Short mmCIF file of C-alpha atoms in Angstrom, two decimals:
data_model
loop_
_atom_site.label_atom_id
_atom_site.label_comp_id
_atom_site.label_asym_id
_atom_site.label_seq_id
_atom_site.Cartn_x
_atom_site.Cartn_y
_atom_site.Cartn_z
CA MET A 137 -5.47 30.97 35.65
CA LYS A 138 -2.47 29.97 33.86
CA ARG A 139 -2.45 29.25 30.23
CA LYS A 140 -0.88 26.13 29.01
CA LYS A 141 1.64 26.24 26.18
CA HIS A 142 0.70 24.18 23.19
CA GLY A 143 3.88 22.28 22.97
CA SER A 144 7.32 22.02 24.31
CA SER A 145 10.57 23.37 22.95
CA ASP A 146 11.24 19.99 21.35
CA ASP A 147 8.14 20.29 19.20
CA GLU A 148 9.21 23.53 17.49
CA ALA A 149 9.31 23.49 13.69
CA ALA A 150 12.70 22.61 12.27
CA ILE A 151 13.84 23.92 8.90
CA ASP A 152 15.01 21.19 6.60
CA MET A 153 18.11 22.45 4.75
CA THR A 154 18.45 19.48 2.40
CA PRO A 155 16.31 20.82 -0.51
CA MET A 156 18.04 24.20 -0.36
CA LEU A 157 21.48 22.58 -0.47
CA ASP A 158 20.39 20.41 -3.40
CA ILE A 159 19.32 23.49 -5.34
CA VAL A 160 22.56 25.31 -4.52
CA PHE A 161 24.66 22.37 -5.73
CA ILE A 162 22.60 22.01 -8.91
CA MET A 163 23.05 25.74 -9.65
CA LEU A 164 26.78 25.45 -8.95
CA ILE A 165 27.09 22.56 -11.41
CA PHE A 166 25.02 24.49 -13.98
CA PHE A 167 27.23 27.58 -13.77
CA ILE A 168 30.43 25.55 -13.94
CA VAL A 169 29.27 23.69 -17.04
CA THR A 170 27.94 26.77 -18.86
CA THR A 171 30.96 28.98 -18.19
CA SER A 172 33.40 26.39 -19.45
CA PHE A 173 31.74 26.34 -22.91
CA VAL A 174 31.39 30.11 -23.38
CA LYS A 175 33.81 31.42 -25.99
CA GLU A 176 35.01 34.93 -25.33
CA LYS A 177 34.40 37.39 -28.10
CA GLY A 178 37.09 39.83 -29.10
CA LEU A 179 39.47 40.93 -31.75
CA GLU A 180 42.44 38.87 -32.75
CA VAL A 181 45.58 40.94 -32.85
CA ASN A 182 48.12 40.22 -35.55
CA ARG A 183 51.38 41.21 -33.97
CA PRO A 184 54.32 41.89 -36.22
CA LYS A 185 57.06 39.31 -36.34
CA ASP A 186 60.25 40.14 -34.52
CA SER A 187 62.80 41.02 -37.14
CA ASN A 188 66.44 41.88 -36.96
CA THR A 189 66.24 44.42 -39.74
CA PRO A 190 67.25 47.92 -38.73
CA PRO A 191 64.60 50.63 -38.61
CA PRO A 192 64.27 52.91 -41.62
CA PRO A 193 66.55 55.93 -41.65
CA THR A 194 65.29 58.87 -39.64
CA ASN A 195 66.65 61.51 -41.99
CA VAL A 196 63.74 61.01 -44.40
CA GLN A 197 61.91 64.30 -44.72
CA SER A 198 58.15 64.08 -44.28
CA LEU A 199 55.62 66.07 -46.25
CA SER A 200 53.62 68.42 -44.05
CA ILE A 201 51.08 70.93 -45.21
CA ARG A 202 49.40 73.55 -43.00
CA VAL A 203 46.20 75.37 -43.85
CA GLU A 204 46.01 78.59 -41.83
CA GLU A 205 42.89 80.37 -40.62
CA ASP A 206 43.00 82.93 -43.42
CA GLY A 207 43.41 80.23 -46.11
CA THR A 208 47.15 80.48 -46.67
CA ILE A 209 48.88 77.18 -47.36
CA VAL A 210 52.31 76.39 -45.95
CA LEU A 211 54.10 73.41 -47.49
CA ASN A 212 57.19 72.29 -45.53
CA GLY A 213 57.70 75.78 -44.13
CA ARG A 214 57.12 77.64 -47.43
CA GLN A 215 53.99 79.58 -48.28
CA VAL A 216 52.42 78.19 -51.47
CA ASP A 217 49.48 79.17 -53.63
CA ILE A 218 46.70 76.56 -53.97
CA ARG A 219 47.32 76.32 -57.72
CA ARG A 220 50.98 75.41 -57.12
CA VAL A 221 50.46 72.76 -54.41
CA GLU A 222 50.42 69.83 -56.85
CA ALA A 223 53.60 70.98 -58.66
CA ASN A 224 55.44 71.57 -55.37
CA ILE A 225 54.46 68.13 -54.08
CA GLN A 226 55.60 66.48 -57.30
CA SER A 227 58.99 68.19 -57.05
CA PHE A 228 59.18 67.10 -53.40
CA LEU A 229 58.40 63.51 -54.40
CA ALA A 230 61.13 63.60 -57.06
CA GLU A 231 63.69 64.21 -54.31
CA ASN A 232 62.12 62.09 -51.52
CA ASN A 233 60.48 58.68 -51.54
CA GLN A 234 57.28 59.43 -49.66
CA ASP A 235 53.87 57.76 -49.78
CA SER A 236 52.00 59.77 -47.16
CA ALA A 237 51.31 63.38 -46.28
CA ALA A 238 49.92 65.20 -43.26
CA VAL A 239 47.58 68.16 -43.69
CA GLN A 240 47.33 70.24 -40.53
CA ALA A 241 44.27 72.47 -40.55
CA HIS A 242 43.59 75.40 -38.26
CA PRO A 243 40.28 74.88 -36.38
CA LYS A 244 38.83 78.00 -38.00
CA ALA A 245 40.09 77.21 -41.50
CA LYS A 246 37.44 76.78 -44.16
CA HIS A 247 36.57 73.17 -44.93
CA GLY A 248 36.60 73.93 -48.63
CA ASP A 249 40.24 75.04 -48.45
CA VAL A 250 41.26 71.89 -46.60
CA THR A 251 39.36 69.68 -49.04
CA GLU A 252 40.94 71.45 -51.98
CA VAL A 253 44.42 70.89 -50.52
CA ILE A 254 43.67 67.18 -49.94
CA ASN A 255 42.49 66.84 -53.54
CA GLU A 256 45.67 68.50 -54.82
CA VAL A 257 47.79 66.15 -52.71
CA LYS A 258 45.97 63.12 -54.13
CA LYS A 259 46.34 64.45 -57.68
CA ALA A 260 50.07 64.74 -57.06
CA GLY A 261 50.23 60.99 -56.43
CA ILE A 262 50.02 60.58 -52.65
CA ALA A 263 47.22 58.23 -51.61
CA ASN A 264 47.69 58.28 -47.82
CA VAL A 265 46.64 61.68 -46.53
CA SER A 266 46.20 62.37 -42.83
CA VAL A 267 44.28 65.38 -41.56
CA LEU A 268 45.40 66.93 -38.28
CA VAL A 269 43.47 69.57 -36.38
CA ALA A 270 45.28 71.71 -33.82
CA LYS A 271 43.48 72.69 -30.65
#
């Protein structure tokens, strides 16, 4: 006996794509509308104005102080005692117009020595002190 099929190929279920397309278009419109109103967050950069003034002279001597591993202090190539750092910086400032100093500390230098040098530099009248650590 042969079994009879319950329908023909014309009676197969057809998938209606209209609701799916409606949802896709609605989502597309939603994303277009929401992305156009989103304000990007970020930092505003204040760029310097273009000026025709020449750069400052490069022959200005900078103030550099090194604190060695054993605690010795070298100020512009000269070894200085911690008690004389302030006086040496003040004499340096009398000859040079400088508002910043760089303190280079050895990685194994004591933090107390570096802090003491920074305090002496600030007492001498320099407010901008940078600390550099060599690798």
